[in-house]
PDB file of C-alpha atoms in Angstrom:
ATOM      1  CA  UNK A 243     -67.647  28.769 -68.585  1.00  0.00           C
ATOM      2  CA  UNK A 244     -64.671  29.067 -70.892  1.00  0.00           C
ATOM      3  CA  UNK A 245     -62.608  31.220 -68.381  1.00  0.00           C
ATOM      4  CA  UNK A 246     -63.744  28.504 -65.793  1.00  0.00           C
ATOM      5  CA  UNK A 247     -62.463  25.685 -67.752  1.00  0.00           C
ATOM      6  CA  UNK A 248     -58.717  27.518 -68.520  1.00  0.00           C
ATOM      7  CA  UNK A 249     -58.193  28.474 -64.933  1.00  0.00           C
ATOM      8  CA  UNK A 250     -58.812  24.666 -63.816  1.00  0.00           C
ATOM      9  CA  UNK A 251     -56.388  23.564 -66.350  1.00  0.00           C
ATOM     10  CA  UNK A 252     -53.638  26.130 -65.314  1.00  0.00           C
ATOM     11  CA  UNK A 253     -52.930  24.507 -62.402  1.00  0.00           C
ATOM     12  CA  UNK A 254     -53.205  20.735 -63.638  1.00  0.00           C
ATOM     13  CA  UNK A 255     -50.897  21.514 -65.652  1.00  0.00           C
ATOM     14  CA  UNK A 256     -48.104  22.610 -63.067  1.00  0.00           C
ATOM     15  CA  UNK A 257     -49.036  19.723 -61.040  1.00  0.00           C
ATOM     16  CA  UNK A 258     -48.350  17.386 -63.940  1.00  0.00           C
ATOM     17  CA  UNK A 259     -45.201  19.009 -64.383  1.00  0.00           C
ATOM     18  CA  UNK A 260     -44.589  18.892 -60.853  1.00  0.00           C
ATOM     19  CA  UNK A 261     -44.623  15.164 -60.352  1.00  0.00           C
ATOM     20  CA  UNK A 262     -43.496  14.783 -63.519  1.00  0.00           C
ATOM     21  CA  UNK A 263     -40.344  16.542 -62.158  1.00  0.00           C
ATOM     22  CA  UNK A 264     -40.544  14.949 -59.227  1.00  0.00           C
ATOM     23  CA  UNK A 265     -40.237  11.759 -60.771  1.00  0.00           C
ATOM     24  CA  UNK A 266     -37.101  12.655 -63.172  1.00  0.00           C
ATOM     25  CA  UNK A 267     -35.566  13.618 -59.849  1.00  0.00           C
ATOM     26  CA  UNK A 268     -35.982   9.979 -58.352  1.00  0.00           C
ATOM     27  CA  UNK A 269     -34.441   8.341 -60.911  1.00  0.00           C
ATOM     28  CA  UNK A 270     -31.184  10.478 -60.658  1.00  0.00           C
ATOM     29  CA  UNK A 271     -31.127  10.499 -57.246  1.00  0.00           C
ATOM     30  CA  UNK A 272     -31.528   6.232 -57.417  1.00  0.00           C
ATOM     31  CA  UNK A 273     -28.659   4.973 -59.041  1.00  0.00           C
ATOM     32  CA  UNK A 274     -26.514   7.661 -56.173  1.00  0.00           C
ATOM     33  CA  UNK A 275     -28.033   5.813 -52.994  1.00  0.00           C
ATOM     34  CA  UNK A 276     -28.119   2.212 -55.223  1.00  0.00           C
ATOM     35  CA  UNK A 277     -24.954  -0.310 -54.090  1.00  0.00           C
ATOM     36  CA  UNK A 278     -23.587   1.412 -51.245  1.00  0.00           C
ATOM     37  CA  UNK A 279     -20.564  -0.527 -49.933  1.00  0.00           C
ATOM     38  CA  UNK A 280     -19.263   0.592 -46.494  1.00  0.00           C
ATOM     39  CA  UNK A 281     -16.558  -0.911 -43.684  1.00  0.00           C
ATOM     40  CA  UNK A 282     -14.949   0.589 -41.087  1.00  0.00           C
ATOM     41  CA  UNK A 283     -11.502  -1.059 -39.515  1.00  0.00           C
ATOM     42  CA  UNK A 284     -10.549  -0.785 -35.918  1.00  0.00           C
ATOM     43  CA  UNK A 285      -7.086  -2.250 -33.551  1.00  0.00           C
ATOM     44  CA  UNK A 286      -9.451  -5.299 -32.811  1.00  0.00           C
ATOM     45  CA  UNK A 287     -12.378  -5.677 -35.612  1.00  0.00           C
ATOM     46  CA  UNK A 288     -13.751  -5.085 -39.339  1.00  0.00           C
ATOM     47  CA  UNK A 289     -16.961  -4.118 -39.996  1.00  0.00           C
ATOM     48  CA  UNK A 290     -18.809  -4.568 -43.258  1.00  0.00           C
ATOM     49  CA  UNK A 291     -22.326  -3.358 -44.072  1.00  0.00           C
ATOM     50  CA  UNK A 292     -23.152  -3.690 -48.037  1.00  0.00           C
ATOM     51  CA  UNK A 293     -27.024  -2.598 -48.798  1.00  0.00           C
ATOM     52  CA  UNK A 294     -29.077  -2.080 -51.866  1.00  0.00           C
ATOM     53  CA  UNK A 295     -27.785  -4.394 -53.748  1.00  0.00           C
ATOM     54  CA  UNK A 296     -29.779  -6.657 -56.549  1.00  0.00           C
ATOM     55  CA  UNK A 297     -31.680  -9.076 -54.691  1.00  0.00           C
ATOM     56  CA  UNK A 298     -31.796 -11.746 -57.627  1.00  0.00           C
ATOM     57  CA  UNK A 299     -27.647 -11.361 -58.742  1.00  0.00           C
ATOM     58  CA  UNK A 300     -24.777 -12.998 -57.147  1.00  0.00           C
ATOM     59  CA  UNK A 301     -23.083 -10.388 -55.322  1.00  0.00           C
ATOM     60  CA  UNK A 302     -19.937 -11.499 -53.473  1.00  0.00           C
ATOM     61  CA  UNK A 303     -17.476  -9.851 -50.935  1.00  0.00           C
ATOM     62  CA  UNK A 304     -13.843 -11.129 -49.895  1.00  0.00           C
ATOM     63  CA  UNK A 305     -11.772 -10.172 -47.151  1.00  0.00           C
ATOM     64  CA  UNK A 306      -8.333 -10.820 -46.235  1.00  0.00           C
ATOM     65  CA  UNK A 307      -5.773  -9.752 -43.713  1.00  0.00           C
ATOM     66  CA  UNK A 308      -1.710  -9.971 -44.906  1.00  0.00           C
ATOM     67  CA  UNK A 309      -2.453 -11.992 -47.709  1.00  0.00           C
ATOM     68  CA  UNK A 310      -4.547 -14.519 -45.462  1.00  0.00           C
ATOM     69  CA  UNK A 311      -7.928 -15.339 -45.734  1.00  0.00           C
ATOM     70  CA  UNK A 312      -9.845 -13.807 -42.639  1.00  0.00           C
ATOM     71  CA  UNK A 313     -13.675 -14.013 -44.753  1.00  0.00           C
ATOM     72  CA  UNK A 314     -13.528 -16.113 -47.229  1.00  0.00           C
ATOM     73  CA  UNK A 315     -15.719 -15.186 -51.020  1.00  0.00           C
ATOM     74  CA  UNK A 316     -19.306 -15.483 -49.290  1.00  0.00           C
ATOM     75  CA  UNK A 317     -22.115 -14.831 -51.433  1.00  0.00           C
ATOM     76  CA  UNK A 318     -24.679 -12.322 -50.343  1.00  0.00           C
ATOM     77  CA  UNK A 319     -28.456 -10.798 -52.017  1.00  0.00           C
ATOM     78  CA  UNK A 320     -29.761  -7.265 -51.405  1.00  0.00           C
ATOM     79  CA  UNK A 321     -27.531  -6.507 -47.800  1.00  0.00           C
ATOM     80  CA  UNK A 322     -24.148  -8.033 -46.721  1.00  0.00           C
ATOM     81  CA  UNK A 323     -23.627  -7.279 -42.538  1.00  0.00           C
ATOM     82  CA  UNK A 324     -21.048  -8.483 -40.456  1.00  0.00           C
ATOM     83  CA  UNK A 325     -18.537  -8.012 -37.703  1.00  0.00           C
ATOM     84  CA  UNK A 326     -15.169 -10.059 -38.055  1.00  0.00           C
ATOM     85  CA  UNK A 327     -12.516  -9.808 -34.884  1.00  0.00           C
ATOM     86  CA  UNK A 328      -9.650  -9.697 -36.155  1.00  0.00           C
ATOM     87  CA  UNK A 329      -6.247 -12.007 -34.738  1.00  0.00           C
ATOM     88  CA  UNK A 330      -4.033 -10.111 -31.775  1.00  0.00           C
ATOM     89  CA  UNK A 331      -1.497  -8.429 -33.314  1.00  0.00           C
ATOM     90  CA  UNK A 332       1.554  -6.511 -32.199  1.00  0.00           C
ATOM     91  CA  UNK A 333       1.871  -4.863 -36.009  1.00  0.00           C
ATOM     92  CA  UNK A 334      -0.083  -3.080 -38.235  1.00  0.00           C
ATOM     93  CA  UNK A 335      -2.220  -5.038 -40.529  1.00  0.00           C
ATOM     94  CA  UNK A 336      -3.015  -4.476 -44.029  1.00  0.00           C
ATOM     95  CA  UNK A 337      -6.828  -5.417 -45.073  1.00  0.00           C
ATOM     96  CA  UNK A 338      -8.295  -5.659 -48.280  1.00  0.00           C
ATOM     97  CA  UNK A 339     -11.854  -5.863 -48.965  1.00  0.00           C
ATOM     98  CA  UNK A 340     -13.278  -6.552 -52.544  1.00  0.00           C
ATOM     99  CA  UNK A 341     -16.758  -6.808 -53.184  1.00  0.00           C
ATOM    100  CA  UNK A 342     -18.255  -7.778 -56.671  1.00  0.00           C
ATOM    101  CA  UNK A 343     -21.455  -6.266 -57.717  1.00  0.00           C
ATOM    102  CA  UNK A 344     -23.572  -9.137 -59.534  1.00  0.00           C
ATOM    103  CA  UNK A 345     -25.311  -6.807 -61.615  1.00  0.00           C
ATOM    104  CA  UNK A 346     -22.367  -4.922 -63.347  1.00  0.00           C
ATOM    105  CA  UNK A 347     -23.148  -1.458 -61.819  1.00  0.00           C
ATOM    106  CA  UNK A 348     -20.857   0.214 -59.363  1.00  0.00           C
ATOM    107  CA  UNK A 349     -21.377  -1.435 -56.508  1.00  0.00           C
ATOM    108  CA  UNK A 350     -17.982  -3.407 -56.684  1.00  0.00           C
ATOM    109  CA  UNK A 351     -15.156  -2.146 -54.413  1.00  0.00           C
ATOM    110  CA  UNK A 352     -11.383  -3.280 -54.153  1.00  0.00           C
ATOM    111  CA  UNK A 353     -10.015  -0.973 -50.756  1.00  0.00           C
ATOM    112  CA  UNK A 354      -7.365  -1.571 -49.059  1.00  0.00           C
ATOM    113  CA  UNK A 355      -7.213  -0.458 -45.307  1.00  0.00           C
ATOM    114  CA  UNK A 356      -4.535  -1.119 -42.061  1.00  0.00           C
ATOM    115  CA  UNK A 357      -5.744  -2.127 -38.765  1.00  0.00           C
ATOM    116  CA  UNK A 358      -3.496  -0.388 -35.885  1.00  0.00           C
ATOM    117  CA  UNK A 359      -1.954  -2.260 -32.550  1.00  0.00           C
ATOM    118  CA  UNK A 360      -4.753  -2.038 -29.765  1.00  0.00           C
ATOM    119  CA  UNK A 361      -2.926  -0.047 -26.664  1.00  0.00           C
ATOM    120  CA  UNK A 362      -1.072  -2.456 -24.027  1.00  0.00           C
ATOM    121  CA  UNK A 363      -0.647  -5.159 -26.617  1.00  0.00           C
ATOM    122  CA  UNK A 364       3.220  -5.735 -25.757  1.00  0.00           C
ATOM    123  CA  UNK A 365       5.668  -4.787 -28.046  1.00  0.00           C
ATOM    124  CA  UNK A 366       7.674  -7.472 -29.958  1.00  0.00           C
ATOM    125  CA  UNK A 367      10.687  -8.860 -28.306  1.00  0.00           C
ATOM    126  CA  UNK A 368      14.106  -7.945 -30.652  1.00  0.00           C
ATOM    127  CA  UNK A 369      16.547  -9.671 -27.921  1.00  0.00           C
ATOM    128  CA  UNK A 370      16.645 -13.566 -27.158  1.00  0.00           C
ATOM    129  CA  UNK A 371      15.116 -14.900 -23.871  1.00  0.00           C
ATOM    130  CA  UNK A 372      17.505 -15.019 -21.113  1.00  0.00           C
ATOM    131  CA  UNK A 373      17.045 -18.786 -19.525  1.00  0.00           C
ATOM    132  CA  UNK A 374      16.468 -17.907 -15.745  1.00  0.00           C
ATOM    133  CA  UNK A 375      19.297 -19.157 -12.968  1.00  0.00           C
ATOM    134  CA  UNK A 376      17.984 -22.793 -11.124  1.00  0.00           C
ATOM    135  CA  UNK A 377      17.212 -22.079  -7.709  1.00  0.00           C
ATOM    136  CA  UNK A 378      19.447 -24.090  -5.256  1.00  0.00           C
ATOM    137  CA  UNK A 379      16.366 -26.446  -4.932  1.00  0.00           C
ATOM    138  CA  UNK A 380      15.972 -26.683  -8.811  1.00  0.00           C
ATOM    139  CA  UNK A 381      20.161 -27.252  -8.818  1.00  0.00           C
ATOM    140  CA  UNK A 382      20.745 -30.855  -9.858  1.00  0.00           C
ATOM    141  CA  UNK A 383      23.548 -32.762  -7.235  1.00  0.00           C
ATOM    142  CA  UNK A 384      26.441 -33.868  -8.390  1.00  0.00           C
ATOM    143  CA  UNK A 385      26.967 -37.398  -8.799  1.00  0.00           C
ATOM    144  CA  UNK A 386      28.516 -39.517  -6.317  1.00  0.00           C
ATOM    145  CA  UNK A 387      31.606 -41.052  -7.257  1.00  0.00           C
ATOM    146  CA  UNK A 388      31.352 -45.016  -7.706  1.00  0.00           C
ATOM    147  CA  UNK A 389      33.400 -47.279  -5.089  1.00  0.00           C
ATOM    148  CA  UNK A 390      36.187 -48.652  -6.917  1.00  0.00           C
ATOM    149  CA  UNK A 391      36.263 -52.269  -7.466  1.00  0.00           C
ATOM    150  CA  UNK A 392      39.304 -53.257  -5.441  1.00  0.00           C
ATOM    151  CA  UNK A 393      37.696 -51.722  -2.377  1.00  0.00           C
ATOM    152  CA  UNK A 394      34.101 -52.976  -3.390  1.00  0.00           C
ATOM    153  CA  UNK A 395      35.697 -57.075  -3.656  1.00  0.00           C
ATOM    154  CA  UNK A 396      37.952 -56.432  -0.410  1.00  0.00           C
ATOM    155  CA  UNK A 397      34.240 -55.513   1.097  1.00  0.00           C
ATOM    156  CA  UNK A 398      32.111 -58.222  -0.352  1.00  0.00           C
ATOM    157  CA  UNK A 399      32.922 -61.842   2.191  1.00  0.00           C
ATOM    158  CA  UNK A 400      33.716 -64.655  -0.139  1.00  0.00           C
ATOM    159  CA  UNK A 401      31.234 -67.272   0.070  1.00  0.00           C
ATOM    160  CA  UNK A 402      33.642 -70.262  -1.946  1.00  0.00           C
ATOM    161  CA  UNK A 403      35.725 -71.508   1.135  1.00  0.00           C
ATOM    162  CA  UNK A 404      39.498 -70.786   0.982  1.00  0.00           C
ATOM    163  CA  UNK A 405      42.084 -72.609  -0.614  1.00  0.00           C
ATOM    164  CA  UNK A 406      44.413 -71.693   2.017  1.00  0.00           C
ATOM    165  CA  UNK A 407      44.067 -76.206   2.649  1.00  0.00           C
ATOM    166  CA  UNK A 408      45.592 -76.798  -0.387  1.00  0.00           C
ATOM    167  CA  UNK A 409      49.010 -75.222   0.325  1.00  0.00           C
ATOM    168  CA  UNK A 410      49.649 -76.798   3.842  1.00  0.00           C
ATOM    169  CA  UNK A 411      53.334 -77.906   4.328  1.00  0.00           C
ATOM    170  CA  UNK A 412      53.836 -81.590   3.583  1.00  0.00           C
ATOM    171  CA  UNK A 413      54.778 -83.854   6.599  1.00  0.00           C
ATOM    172  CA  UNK A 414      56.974 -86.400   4.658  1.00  0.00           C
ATOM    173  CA  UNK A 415      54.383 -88.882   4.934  1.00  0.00           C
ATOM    174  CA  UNK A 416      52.199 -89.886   1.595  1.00  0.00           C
ATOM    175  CA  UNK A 417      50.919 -93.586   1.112  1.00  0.00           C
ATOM    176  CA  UNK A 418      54.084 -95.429   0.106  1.00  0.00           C
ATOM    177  CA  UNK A 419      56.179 -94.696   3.206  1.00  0.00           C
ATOM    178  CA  UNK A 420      54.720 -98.469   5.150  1.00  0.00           C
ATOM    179  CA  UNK A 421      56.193 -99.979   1.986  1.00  0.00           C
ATOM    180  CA  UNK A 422      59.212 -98.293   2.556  1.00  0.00           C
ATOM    181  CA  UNK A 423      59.621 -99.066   6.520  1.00  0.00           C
ATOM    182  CA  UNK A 424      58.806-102.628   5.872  1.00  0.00           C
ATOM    183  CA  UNK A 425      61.603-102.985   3.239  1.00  0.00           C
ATOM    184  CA  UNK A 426      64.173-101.248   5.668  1.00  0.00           C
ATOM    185  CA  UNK A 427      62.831-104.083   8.614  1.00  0.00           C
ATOM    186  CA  UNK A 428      63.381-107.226   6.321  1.00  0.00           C
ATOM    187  CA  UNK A 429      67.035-105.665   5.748  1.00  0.00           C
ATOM    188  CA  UNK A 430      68.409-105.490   8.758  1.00  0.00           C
ATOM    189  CA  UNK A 431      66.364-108.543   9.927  1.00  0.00           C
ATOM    190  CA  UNK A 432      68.435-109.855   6.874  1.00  0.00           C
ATOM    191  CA  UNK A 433      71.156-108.081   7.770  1.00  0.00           C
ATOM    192  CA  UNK A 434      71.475-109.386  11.624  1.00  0.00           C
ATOM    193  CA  UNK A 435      71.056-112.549  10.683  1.00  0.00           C
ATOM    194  CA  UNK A 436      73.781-112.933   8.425  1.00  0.00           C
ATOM    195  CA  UNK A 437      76.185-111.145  10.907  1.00  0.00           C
ATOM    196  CA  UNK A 438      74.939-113.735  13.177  1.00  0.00           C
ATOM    197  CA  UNK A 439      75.808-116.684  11.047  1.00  0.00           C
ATOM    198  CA  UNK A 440      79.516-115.246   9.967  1.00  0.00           C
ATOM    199  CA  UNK A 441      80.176-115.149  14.078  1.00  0.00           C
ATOM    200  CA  UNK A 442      78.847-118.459  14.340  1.00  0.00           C
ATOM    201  CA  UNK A 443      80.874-120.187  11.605  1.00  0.00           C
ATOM    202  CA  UNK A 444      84.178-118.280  13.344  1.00  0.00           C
ATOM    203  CA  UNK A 445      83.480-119.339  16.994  1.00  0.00           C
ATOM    204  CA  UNK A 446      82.782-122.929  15.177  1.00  0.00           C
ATOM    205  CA  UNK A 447      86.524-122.894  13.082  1.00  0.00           C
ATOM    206  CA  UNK A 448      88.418-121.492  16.096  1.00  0.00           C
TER     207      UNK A 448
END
């Protein structure tokens, strides 16, 4: 019964040892699959996958792109997962992630990363724009020259009647010439009559 009992025991014992291996394993090989940031940059996107994180701590992940804000601080529990598109560009751009772990292990991460130009984005322009030449139909005429005013009054009729009336010749005539003719009459009426009267008066002393 004795030899019974100790060859039961034998192999308890390895099988405590076992899991109790087993478990010492699990915690060591925890903390290396624990906080397990991850994002991946392409010519036209940024992906960010954060899992096994502490549900119950503020975890928080920033991302920017040239100093700009592309995802602003967003708080996140246990698993962070999204796909940003980034801006067209026709330059590299610098990224930089930073994610804060909540519960102090080391699941924070500050990585910096460059997105290359996607093929056929066009390259950037180092010479001015040339303006393009105006059709002849785009061509603006030249302005027609304005009449001058001489020939525009010699054109336009006059509608005031012309004073052409006022500078007729003068005739001699004007309203004191019956005063003048009837003057004249009485003297040589006067006249005749006194030759008449010195003839008379010599016929008369003769």
């Amino acid at each position: 019964m004795t030899v019974f009992n100790r060859s039961w025991r034998r192999p308890g014992a390895l099988v405590t040892v076992a899991a109790a291996s087993a478990l010492g394993v699990g915690l060591f090989v925890a903390p290396a699959v624990a906080h397990t940031p991850a994002w991946a940059v392409t010519c036209s996107e940024v992906s960010v996958d954060l899992v096994n994180y502490t549900a119950d701590k503020e975890n928080t992940v920033t991302l920017t792109v040239d100093g700009k804000e592309l995802l602003p601080t967003e708080k996140f529990g246990g698993e962070f997962h999204k796909k940003i598109e980034l801006p067209k560009h026709t330059k590299e751009l610098s990224l930089h992630l930073v994610v804060v772990d909540g519960s102090g292990n080391d699941g924070s991460l500050n990585d910096t990363k460059t997105a290359p130009v996607c093929e056929g984005e066009p390259e950037p322009s180092t010479t001015p724009p040339t303006e393009p030449t105006p059709t002849p139909s785009e061509a603006k005429p030249e302005p027609e020259p304005e009449p001058s005013k001489t020939t525009a009054a010699a054109e336009v009729p006059s509608s005031q009647p012309s004073p052409a009336g006022d500078d007729l010749a003068e005739t001699g005539s004007s309203s004191t010439t019956p005063l003048i003719a009837g003057a004249a009459a009485v003297i040589l009426v006067a006249g005749a009559g006194i030759t008449w009267a010195a003839r008379k008066r010599r016929a008369v002393g003769n």
